[in-house]
Short mmCIF file of N, CA and C in Angstrom, two decimals:
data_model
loop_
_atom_site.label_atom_id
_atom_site.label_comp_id
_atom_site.label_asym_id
_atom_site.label_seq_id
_atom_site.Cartn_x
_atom_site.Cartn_y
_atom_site.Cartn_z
N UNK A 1341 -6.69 -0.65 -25.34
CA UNK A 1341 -6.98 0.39 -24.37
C UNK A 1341 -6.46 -0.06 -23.00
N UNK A 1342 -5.88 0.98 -22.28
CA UNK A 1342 -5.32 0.56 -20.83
C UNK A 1342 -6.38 0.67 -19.78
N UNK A 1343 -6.46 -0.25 -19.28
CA UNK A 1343 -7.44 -0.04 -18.14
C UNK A 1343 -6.99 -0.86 -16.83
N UNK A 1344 -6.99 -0.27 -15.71
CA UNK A 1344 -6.54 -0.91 -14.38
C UNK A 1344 -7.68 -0.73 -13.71
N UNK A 1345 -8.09 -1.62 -12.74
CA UNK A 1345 -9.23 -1.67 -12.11
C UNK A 1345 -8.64 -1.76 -10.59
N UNK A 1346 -9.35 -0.89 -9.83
CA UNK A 1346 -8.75 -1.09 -8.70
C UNK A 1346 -9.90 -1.82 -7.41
N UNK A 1347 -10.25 -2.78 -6.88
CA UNK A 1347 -10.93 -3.46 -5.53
C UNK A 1347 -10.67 -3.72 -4.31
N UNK A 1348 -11.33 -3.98 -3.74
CA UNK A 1348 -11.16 -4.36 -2.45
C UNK A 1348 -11.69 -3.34 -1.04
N UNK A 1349 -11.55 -2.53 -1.30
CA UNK A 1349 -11.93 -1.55 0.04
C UNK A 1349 -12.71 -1.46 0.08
N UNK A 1350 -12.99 -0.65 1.52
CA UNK A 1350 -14.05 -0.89 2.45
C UNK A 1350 -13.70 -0.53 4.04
N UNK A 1351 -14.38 -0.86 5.11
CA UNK A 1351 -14.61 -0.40 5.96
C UNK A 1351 -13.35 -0.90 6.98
N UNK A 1352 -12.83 -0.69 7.73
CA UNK A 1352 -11.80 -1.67 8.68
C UNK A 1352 -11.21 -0.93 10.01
N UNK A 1353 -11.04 -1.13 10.98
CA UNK A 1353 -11.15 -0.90 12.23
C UNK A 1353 -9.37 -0.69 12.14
N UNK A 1354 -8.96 0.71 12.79
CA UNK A 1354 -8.09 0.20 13.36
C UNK A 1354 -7.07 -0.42 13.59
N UNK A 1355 -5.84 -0.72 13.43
CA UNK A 1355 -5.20 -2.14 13.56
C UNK A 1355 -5.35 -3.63 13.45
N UNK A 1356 -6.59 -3.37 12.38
CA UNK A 1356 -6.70 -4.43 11.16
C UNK A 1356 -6.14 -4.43 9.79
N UNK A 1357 -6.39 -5.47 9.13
CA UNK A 1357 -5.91 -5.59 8.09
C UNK A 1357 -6.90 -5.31 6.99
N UNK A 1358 -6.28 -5.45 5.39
CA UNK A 1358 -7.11 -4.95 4.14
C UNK A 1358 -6.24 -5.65 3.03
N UNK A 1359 -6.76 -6.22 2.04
CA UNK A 1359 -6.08 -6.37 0.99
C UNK A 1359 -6.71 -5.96 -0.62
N UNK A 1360 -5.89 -4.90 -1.02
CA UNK A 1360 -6.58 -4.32 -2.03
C UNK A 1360 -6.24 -4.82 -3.28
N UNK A 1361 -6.82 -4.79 -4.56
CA UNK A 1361 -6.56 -5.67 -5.79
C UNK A 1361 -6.49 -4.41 -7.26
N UNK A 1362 -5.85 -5.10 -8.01
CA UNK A 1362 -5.23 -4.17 -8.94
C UNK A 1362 -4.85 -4.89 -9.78
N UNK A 1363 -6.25 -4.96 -10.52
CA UNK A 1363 -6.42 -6.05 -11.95
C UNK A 1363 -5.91 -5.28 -13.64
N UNK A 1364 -5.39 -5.56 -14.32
CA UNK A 1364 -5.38 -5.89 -15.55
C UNK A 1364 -4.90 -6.78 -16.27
N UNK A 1365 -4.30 -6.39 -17.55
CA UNK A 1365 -4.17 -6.89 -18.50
C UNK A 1365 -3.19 -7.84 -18.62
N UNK A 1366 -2.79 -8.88 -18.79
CA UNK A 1366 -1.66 -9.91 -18.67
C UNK A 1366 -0.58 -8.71 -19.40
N UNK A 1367 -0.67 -8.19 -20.53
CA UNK A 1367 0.62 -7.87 -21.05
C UNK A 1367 0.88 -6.18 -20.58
N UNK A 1368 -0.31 -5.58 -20.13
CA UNK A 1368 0.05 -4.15 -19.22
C UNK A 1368 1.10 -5.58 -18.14
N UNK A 1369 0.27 -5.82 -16.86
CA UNK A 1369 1.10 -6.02 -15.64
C UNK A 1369 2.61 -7.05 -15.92
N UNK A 1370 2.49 -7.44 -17.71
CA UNK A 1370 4.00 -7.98 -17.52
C UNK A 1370 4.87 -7.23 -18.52
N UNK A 1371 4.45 -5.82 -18.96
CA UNK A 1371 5.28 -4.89 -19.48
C UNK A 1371 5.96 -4.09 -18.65
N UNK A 1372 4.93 -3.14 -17.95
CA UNK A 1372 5.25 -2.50 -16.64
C UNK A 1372 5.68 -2.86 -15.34
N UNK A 1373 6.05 -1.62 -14.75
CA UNK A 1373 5.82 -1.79 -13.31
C UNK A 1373 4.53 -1.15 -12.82
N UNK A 1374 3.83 -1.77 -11.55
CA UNK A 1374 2.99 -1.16 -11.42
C UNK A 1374 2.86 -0.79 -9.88
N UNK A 1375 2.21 0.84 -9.55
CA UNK A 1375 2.47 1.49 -8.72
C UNK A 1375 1.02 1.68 -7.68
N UNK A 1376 1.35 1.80 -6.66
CA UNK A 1376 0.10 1.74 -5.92
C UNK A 1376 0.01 3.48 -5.38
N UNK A 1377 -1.05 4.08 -5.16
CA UNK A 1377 -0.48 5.55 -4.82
C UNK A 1377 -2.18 5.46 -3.95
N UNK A 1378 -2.42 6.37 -3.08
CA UNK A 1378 -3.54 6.87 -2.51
C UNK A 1378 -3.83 8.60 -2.12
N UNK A 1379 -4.75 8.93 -1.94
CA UNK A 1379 -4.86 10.13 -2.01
C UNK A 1379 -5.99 10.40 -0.86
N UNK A 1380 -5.65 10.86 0.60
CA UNK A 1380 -6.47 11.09 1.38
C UNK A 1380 -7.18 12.85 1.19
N UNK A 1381 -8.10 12.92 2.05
CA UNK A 1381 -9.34 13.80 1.98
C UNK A 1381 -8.81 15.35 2.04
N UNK A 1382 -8.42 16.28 0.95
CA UNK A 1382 -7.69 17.41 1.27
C UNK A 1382 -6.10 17.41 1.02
N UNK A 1383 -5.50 16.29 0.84
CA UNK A 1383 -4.25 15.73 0.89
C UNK A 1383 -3.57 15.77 -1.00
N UNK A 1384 -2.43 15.90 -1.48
CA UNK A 1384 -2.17 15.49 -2.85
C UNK A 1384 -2.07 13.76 -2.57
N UNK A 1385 -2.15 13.37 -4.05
CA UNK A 1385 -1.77 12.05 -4.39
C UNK A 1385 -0.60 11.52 -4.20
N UNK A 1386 -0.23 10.62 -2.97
CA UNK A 1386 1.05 10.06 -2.79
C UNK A 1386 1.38 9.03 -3.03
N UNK A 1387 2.54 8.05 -3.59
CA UNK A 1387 3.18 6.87 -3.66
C UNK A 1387 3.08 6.25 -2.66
N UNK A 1388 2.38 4.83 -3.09
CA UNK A 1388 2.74 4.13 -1.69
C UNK A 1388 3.92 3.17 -2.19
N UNK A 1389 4.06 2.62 -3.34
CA UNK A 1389 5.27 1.76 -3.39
C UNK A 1389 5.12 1.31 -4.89
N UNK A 1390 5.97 0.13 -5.37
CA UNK A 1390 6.07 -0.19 -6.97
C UNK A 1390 6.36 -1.15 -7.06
N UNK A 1391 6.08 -2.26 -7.90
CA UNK A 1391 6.95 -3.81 -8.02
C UNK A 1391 6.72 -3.30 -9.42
N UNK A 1392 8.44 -4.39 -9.69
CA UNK A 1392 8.84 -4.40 -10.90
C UNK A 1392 7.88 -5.14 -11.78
N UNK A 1393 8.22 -5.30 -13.21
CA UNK A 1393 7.16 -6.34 -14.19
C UNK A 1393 7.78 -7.88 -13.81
N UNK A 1394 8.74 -8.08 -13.84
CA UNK A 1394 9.49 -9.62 -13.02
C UNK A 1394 9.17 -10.29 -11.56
N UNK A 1395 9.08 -8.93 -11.01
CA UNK A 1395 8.66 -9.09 -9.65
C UNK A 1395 10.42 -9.27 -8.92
N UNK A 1396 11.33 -8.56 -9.78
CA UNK A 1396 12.48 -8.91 -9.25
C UNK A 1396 12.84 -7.57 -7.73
N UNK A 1397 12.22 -6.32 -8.46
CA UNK A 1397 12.27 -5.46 -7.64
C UNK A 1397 11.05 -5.12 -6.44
N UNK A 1398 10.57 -4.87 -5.65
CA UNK A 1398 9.56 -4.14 -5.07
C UNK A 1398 10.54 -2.71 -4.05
N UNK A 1399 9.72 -1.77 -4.41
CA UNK A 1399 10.28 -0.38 -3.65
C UNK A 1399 8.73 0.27 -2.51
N UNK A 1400 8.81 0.82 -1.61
CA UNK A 1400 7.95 1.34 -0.89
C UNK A 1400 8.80 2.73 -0.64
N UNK A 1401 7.74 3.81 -0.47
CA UNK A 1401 7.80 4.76 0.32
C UNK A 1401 7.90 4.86 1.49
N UNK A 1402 9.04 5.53 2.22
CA UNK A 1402 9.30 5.57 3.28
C UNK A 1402 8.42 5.78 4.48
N UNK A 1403 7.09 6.48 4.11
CA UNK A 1403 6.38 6.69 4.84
C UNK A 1403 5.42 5.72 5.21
N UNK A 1404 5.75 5.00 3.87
CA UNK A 1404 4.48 4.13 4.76
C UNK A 1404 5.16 2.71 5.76
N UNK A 1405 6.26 2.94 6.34
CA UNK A 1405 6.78 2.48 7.30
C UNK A 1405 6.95 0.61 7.64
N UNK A 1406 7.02 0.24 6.42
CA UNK A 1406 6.72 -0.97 6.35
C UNK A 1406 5.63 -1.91 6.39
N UNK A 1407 4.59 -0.87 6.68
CA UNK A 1407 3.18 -1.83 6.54
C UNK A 1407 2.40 -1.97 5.78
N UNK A 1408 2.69 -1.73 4.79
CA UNK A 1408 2.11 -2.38 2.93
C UNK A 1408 2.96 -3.29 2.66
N UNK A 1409 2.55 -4.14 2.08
CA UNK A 1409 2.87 -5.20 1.08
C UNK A 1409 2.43 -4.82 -0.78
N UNK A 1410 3.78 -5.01 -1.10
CA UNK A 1410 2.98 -5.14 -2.87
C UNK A 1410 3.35 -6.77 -2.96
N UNK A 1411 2.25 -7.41 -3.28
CA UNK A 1411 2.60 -8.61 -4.37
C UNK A 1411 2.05 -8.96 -5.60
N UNK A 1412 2.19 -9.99 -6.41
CA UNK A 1412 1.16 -10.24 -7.70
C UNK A 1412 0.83 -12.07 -7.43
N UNK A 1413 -0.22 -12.08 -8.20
CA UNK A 1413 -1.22 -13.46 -8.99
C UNK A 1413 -0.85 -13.36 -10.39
N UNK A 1414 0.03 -14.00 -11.13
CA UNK A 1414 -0.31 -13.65 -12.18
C UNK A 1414 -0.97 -14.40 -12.89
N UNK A 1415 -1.53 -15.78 -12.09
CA UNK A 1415 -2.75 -16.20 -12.50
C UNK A 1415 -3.82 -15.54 -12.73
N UNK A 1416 -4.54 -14.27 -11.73
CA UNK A 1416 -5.47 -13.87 -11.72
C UNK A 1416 -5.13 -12.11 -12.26
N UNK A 1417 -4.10 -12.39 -12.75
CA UNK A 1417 -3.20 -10.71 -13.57
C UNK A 1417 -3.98 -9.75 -12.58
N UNK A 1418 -3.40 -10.06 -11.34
CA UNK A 1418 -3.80 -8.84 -10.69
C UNK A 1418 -2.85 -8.74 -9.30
N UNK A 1419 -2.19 -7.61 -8.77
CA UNK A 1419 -1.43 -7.00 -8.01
C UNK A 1419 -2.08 -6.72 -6.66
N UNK A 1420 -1.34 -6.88 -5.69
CA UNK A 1420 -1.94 -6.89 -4.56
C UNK A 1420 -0.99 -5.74 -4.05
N UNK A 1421 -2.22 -5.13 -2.83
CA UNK A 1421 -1.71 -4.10 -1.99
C UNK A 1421 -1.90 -4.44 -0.37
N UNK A 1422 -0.96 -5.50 0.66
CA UNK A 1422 -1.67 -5.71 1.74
C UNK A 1422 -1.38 -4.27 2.48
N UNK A 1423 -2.59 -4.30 3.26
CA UNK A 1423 -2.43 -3.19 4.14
C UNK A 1423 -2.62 -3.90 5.97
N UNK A 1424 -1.17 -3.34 6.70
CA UNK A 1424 -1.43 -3.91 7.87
C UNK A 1424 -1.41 -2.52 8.88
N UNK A 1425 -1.82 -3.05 10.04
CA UNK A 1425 -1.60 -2.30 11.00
C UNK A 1425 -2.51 -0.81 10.45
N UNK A 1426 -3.81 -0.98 10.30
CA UNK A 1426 -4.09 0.42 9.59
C UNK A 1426 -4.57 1.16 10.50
N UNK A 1427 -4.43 2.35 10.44
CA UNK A 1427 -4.64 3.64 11.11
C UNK A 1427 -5.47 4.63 10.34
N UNK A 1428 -5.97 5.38 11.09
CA UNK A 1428 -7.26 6.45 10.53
C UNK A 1428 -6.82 7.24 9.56
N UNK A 1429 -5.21 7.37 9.47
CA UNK A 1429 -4.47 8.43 8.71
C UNK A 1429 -4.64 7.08 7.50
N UNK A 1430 -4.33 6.26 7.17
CA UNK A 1430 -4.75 5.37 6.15
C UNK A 1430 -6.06 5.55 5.56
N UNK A 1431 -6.92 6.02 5.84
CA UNK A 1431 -8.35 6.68 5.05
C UNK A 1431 -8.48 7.19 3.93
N UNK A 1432 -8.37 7.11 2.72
CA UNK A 1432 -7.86 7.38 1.39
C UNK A 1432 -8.72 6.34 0.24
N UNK A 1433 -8.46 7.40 -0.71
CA UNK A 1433 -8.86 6.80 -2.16
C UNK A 1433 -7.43 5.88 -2.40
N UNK A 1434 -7.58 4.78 -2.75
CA UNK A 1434 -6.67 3.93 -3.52
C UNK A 1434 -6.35 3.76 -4.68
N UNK A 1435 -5.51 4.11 -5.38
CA UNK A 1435 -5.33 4.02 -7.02
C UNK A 1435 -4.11 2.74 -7.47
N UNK A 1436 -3.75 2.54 -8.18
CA UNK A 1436 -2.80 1.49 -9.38
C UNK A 1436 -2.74 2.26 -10.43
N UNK A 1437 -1.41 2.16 -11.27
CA UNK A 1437 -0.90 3.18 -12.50
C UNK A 1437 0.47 2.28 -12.64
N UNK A 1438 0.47 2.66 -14.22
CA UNK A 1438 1.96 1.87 -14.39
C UNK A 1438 2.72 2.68 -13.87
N UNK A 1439 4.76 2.43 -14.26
CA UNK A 1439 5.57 3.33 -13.77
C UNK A 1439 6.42 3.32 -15.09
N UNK A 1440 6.34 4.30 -15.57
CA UNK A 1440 5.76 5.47 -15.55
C UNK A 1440 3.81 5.46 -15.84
N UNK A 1441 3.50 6.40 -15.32
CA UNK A 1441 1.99 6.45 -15.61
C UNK A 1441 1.50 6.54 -16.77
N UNK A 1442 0.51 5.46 -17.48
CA UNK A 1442 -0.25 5.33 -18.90
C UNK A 1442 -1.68 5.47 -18.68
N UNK A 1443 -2.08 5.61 -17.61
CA UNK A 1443 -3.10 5.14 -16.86
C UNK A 1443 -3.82 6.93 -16.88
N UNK A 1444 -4.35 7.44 -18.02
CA UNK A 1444 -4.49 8.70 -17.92
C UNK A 1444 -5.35 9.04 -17.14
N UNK A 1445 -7.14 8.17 -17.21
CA UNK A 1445 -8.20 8.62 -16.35
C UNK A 1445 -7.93 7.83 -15.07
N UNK A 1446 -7.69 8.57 -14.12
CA UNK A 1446 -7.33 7.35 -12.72
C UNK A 1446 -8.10 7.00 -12.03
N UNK A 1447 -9.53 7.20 -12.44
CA UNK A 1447 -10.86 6.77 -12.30
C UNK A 1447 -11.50 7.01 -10.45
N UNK A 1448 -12.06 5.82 -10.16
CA UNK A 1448 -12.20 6.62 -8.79
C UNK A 1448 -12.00 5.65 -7.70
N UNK A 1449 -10.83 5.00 -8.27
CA UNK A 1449 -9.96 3.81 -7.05
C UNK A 1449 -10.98 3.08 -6.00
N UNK A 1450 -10.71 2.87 -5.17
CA UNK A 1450 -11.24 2.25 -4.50
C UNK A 1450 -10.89 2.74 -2.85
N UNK A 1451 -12.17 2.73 -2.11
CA UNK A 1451 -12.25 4.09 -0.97
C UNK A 1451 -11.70 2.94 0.19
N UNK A 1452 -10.61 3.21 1.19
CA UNK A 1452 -10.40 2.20 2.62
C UNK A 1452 -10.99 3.52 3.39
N UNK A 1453 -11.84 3.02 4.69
CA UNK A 1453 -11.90 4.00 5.53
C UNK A 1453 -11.49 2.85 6.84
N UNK A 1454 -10.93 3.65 7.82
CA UNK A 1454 -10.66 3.15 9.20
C UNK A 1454 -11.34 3.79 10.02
N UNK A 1455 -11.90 2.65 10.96
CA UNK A 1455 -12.86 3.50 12.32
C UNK A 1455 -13.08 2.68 12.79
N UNK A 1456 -13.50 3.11 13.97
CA UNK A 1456 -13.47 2.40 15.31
C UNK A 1456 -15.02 1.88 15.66
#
C-alpha cells in the first residue's frame, strides 16, 4: 500500500524559515519522483517543485521564486521541503505525491500558517 506522510508545519512568522518532511517507503521514494504541491484557503492545488528518484534532477515552479528547497535523507526515506523567506501568501495545506501521482487519498498534509 502507498502511503506518504507529510510533517512538519506549524506556525512561523514572516520571513522565517520552515522545514517540511515527506516520509515513505524506501522503494516508493527510490522508484519515483516525488512532488511537493500546496493548496491555500479558496485557491486550487499547485506544484511547488519535484526531485528526481536519483536525486539527479530537482525542478521548481516558477512561482515559487526560488525559495523552496527540495532535498532527501535517504537514511531517514524522507524528502524535504525547505521553506525560506515565508510570506502570508505561503499559508497553505502541504502535500507530497509521486510524479506521476499514486498517492490517491492525499490525506490532509500538513497546515504552514504565517503571521506576525
Amino acid at each position: 500500500q502507498l502511503q506518504l506522510v507529510e510533517s512538519g508545519g506549524g506556525l512561523v512568522q514572516p520571513g522565517g524559515s520552515l522545514r517540511l518532511s515527506c516520509t515513505a517507503s524506501s522503494a516508493t521514494l527510490r522508484s519515483y519522483p516525488i512532488a511537493w504541491f500546496r493548496q491555500a484557503p479558496g485557491k486550487e492545488r499547485e506544484g511547488i517543485g519535484c526531485i528526481s528518484s536519483n536525486d539527479r534532477f530537482t525542478y521548481y515552479h516558477d512561482s515559487m521564486k526560488g525559495r523552496f528547497t527540495i532535498s532527501r535523507d535517504r537514511a531517514k526515506n524522507t524528502i524535504y521541503l525547505q521553506m525560506n523567506k515565508v510570506t502570508p501568501e505561503d499559508t497553505a495545506v502541504y502535500y507530497c505525491n509521486t510524479n506521476p501521482a499514486m498517492r490517491r487519498d492525499w490525506g490532509q498534509g500538513t497546515q504552514v500558517t504565517v503571521f506576525s
